[in-house]
CSV table of C-alpha atoms in Angstrom, one decimal:
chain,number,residue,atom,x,y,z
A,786,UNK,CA,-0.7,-24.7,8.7
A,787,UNK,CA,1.4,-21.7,8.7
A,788,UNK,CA,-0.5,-18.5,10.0
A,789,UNK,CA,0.4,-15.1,11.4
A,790,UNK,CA,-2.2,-14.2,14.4
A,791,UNK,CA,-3.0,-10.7,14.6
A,792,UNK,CA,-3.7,-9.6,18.3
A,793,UNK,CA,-4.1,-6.4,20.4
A,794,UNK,CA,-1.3,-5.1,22.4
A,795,UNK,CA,0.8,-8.1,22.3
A,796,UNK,CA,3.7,-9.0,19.8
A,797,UNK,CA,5.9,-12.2,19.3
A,798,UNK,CA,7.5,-14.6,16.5
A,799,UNK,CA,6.7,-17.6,17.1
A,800,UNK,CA,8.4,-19.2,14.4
A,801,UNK,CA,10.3,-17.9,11.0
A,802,UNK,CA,7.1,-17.5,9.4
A,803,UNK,CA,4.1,-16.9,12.3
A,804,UNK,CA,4.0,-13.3,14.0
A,805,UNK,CA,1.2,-13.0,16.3
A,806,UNK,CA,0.1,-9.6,17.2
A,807,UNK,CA,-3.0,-9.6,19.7
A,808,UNK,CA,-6.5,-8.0,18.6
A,809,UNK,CA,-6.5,-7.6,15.3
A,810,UNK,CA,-7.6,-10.6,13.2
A,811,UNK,CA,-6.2,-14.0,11.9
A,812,UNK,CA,-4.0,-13.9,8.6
A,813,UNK,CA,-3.2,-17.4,6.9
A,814,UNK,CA,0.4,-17.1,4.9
A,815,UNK,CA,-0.8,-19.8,2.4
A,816,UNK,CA,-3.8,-17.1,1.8
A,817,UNK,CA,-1.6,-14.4,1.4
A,818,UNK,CA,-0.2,-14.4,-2.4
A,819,UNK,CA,3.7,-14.2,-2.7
A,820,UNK,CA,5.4,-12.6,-5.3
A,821,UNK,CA,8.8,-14.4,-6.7
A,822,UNK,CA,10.4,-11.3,-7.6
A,823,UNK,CA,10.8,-7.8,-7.2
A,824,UNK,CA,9.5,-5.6,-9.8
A,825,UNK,CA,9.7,-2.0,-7.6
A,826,UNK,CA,9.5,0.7,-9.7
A,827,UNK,CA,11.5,2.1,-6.2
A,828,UNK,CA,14.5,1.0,-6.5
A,829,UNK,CA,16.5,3.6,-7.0
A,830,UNK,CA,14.7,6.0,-4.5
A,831,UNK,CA,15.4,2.8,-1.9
A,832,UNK,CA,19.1,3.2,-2.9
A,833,UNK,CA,19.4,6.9,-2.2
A,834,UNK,CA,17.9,6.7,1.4
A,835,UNK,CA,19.6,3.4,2.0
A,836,UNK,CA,16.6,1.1,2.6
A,837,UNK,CA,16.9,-3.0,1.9
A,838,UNK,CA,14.3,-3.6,-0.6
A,839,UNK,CA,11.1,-5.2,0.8
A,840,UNK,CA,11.7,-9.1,0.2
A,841,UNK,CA,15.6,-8.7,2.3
A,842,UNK,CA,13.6,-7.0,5.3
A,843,UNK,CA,14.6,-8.6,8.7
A,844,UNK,CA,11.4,-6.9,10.0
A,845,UNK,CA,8.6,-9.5,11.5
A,846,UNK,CA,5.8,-7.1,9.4
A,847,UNK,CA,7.2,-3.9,7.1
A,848,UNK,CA,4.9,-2.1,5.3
A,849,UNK,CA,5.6,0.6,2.3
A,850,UNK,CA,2.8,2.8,1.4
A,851,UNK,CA,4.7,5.0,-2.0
A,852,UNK,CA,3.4,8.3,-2.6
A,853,UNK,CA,4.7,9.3,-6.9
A,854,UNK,CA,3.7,12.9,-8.0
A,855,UNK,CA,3.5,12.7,-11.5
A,856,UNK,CA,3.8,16.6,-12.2
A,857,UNK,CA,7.3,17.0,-10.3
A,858,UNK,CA,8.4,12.9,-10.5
A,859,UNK,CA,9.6,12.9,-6.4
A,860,UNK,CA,7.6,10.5,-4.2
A,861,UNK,CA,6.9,9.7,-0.6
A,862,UNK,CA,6.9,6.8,1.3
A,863,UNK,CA,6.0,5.8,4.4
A,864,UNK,CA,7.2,3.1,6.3
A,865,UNK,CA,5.2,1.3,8.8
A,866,UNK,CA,7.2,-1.7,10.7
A,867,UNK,CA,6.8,-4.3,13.1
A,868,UNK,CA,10.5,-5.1,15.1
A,869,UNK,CA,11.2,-6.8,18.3
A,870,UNK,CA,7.8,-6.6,19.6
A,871,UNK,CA,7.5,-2.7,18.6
A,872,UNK,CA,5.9,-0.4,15.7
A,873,UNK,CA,7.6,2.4,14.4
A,874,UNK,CA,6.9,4.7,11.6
A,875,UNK,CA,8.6,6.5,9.4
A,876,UNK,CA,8.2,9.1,6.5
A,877,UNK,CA,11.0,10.1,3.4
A,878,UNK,CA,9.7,13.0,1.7
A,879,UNK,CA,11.5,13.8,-1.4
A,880,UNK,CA,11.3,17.3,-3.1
A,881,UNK,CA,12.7,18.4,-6.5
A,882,UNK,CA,13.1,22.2,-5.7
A,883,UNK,CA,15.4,24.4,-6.4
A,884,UNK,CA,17.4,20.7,-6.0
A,885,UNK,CA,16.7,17.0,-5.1
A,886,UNK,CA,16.3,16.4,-1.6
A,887,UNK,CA,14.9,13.6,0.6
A,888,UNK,CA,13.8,14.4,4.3
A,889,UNK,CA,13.1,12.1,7.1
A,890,UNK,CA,10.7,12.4,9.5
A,891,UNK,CA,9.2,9.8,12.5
A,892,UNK,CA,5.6,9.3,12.5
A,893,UNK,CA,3.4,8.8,15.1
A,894,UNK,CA,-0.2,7.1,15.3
A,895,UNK,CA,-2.4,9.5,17.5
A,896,UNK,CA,-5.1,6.6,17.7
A,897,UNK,CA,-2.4,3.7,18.1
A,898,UNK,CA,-0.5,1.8,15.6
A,899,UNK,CA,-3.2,-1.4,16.2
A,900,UNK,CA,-5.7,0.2,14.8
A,901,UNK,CA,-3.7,1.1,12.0
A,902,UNK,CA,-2.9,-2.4,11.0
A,903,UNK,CA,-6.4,-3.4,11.9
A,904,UNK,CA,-8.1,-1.5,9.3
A,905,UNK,CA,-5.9,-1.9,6.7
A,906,UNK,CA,-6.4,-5.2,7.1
A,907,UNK,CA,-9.9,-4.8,6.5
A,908,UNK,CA,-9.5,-3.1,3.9
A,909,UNK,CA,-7.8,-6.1,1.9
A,910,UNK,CA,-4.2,-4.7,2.4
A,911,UNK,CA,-2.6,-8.2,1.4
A,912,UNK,CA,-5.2,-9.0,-0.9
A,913,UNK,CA,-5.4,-6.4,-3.4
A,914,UNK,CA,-4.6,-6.8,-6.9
A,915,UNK,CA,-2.4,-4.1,-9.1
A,916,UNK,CA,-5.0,-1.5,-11.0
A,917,UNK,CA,-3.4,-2.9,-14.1
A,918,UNK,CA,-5.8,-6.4,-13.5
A,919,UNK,CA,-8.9,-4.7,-12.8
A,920,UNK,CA,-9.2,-2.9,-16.2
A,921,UNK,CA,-11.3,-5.8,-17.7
A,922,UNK,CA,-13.8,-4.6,-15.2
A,923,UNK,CA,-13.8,-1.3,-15.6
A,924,UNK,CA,-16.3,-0.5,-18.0
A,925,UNK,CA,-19.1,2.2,-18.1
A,926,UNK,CA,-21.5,2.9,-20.9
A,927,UNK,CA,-23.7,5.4,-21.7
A,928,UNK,CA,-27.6,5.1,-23.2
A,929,UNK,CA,-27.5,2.4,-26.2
A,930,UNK,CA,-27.7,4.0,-29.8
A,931,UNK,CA,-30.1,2.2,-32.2
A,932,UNK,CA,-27.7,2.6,-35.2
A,933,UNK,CA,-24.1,1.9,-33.0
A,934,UNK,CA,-25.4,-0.1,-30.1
A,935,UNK,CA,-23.7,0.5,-26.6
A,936,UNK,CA,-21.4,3.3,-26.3
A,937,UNK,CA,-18.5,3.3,-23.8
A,938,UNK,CA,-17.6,6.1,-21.4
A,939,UNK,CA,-13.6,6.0,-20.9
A,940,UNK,CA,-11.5,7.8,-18.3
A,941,UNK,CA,-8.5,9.1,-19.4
A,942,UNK,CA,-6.2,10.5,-16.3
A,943,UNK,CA,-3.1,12.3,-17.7
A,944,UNK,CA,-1.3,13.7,-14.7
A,945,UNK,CA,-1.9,12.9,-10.9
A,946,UNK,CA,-1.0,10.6,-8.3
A,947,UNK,CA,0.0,7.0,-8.1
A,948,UNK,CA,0.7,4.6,-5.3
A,949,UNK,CA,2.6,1.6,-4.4
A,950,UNK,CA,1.8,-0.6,-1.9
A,951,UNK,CA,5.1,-2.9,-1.0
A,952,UNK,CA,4.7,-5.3,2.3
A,953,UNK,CA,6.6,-8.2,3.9
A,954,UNK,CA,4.7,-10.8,6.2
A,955,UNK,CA,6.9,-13.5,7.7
A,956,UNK,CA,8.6,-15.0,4.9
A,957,UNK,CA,6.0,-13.6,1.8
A,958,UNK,CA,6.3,-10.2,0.1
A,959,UNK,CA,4.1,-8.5,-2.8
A,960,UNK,CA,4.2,-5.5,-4.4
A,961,UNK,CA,1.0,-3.6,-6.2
A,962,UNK,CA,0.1,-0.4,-7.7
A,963,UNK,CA,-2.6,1.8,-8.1
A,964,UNK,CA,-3.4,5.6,-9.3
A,965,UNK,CA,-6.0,8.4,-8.8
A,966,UNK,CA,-8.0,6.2,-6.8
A,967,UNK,CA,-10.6,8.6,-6.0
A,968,UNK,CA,-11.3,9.6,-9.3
A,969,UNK,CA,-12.2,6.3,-11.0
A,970,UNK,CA,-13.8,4.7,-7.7
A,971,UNK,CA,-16.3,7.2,-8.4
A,972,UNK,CA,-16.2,6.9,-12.0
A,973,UNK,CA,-16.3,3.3,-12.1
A,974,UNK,CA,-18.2,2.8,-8.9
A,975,UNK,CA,-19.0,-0.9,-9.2
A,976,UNK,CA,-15.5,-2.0,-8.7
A,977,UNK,CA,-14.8,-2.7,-5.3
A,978,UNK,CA,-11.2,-3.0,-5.3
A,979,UNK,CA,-11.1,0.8,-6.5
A,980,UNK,CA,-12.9,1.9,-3.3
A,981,UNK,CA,-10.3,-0.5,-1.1
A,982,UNK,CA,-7.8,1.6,-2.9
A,983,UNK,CA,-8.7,5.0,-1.4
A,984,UNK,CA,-9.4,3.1,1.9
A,985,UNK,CA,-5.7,2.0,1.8
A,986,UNK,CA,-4.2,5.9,0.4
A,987,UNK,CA,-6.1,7.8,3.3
A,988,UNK,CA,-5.6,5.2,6.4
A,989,UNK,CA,-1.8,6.5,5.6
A,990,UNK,CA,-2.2,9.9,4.9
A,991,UNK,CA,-5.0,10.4,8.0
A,992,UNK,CA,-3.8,8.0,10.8
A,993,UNK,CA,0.0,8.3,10.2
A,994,UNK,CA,1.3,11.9,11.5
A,995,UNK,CA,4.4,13.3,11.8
A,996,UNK,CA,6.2,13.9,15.3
């Protein structure tokens, strides 16, 4: 059975599609779900700081964490790969004033790039759906009226921050989105996945730092 091996310390590809990096924990590829195409809403960001998009990555593991502020429409990304037995990081910090410009910037892990990768592994990383499929479950309702039965409490989020998650495991890629996650985790605090959302957002905005 195909499998990538997560282990501490120690990289190596074993075959086209088993990594093994020591430590960490056991990943299956047939448990990982694949997409069959790319739908990036990132294209054209990817184009302007030449970057491959995520399924043509010759990277053993590449990881995209996308950062879109809705307000000024730039985004950030940060890019967390796994090549020839070492992890590098790096950032692309776009800003729309007075005129478009993208900077680059190498990021460093202070706590070590295996732990990194270990807990956002445990906090679902590949198996997270887009926010899209959870709205079924996102429901909240106030005290039942005898006249109109259950009334629903809806969140409605005009402007803020949304997120794309894009990662390439030995030969599977996916691609998922998500926004505000902090303010309907709370709102809608029986959904899981929400919470695994602002797991994922602040393991890259509090363990990734610039050099």
């Amino acid at each position: 059975m195909k499998q990538i091996i997560l282990l501490l310390f120690f990289v190596s590809l074993k075959s086209f599609s088993q990594v093994e990096v020591r430590g960490i924990s056991k990943i299956e590829l047939a448990g990982i779900q694949s997409d069959s195409i790319n739908l990036s809403a990132n294209k054209e960001f990817e184009k302007r700081i030449k970057l491959k998009s995520i399924e043509k990555s010759e990277n053993e593991v590449e990881i995209r964490f996308y950062e879109l502020l809705s307000l000024s429409n730039t985004r950030n990304l940060k890019v967390l790969v796994l090549k020839n037995d070492i992890w590098k990081a790096t950032e692309f910090s776009e800003i729309n004033n007075p005129r478009l410009k993208i900077s680059k910037f190498a990021l460093d892990a202070p706590n070590g790039f295996e732990l990194v990768i270990q807990k956002l592994f445990q906090n679902k990383l590949t198996k997270l759906p887009s926010q899209e499929a959870l709205k079924p479950r996102m429901k909240k309702y106030g005290q039942t009226d005898p006249k109109r039965g259950r009334a629903e409490k809806v969140l409605i989020v005009n402007d803020g921050k949304s997120y794309t998650i894009e990662f390439k495991i030995g030969d599977k890629f996916r691609i998922y989105n998500f926004s505000n996650p902090e303010t309907y985790a709370n709102f809608y605090n029986d959904v899981q996945e929400l919470k695994d959302y602002v797991a994922i957002k602040n393991i890259f905005t509090e363990e990734l730092k610039r050099k």
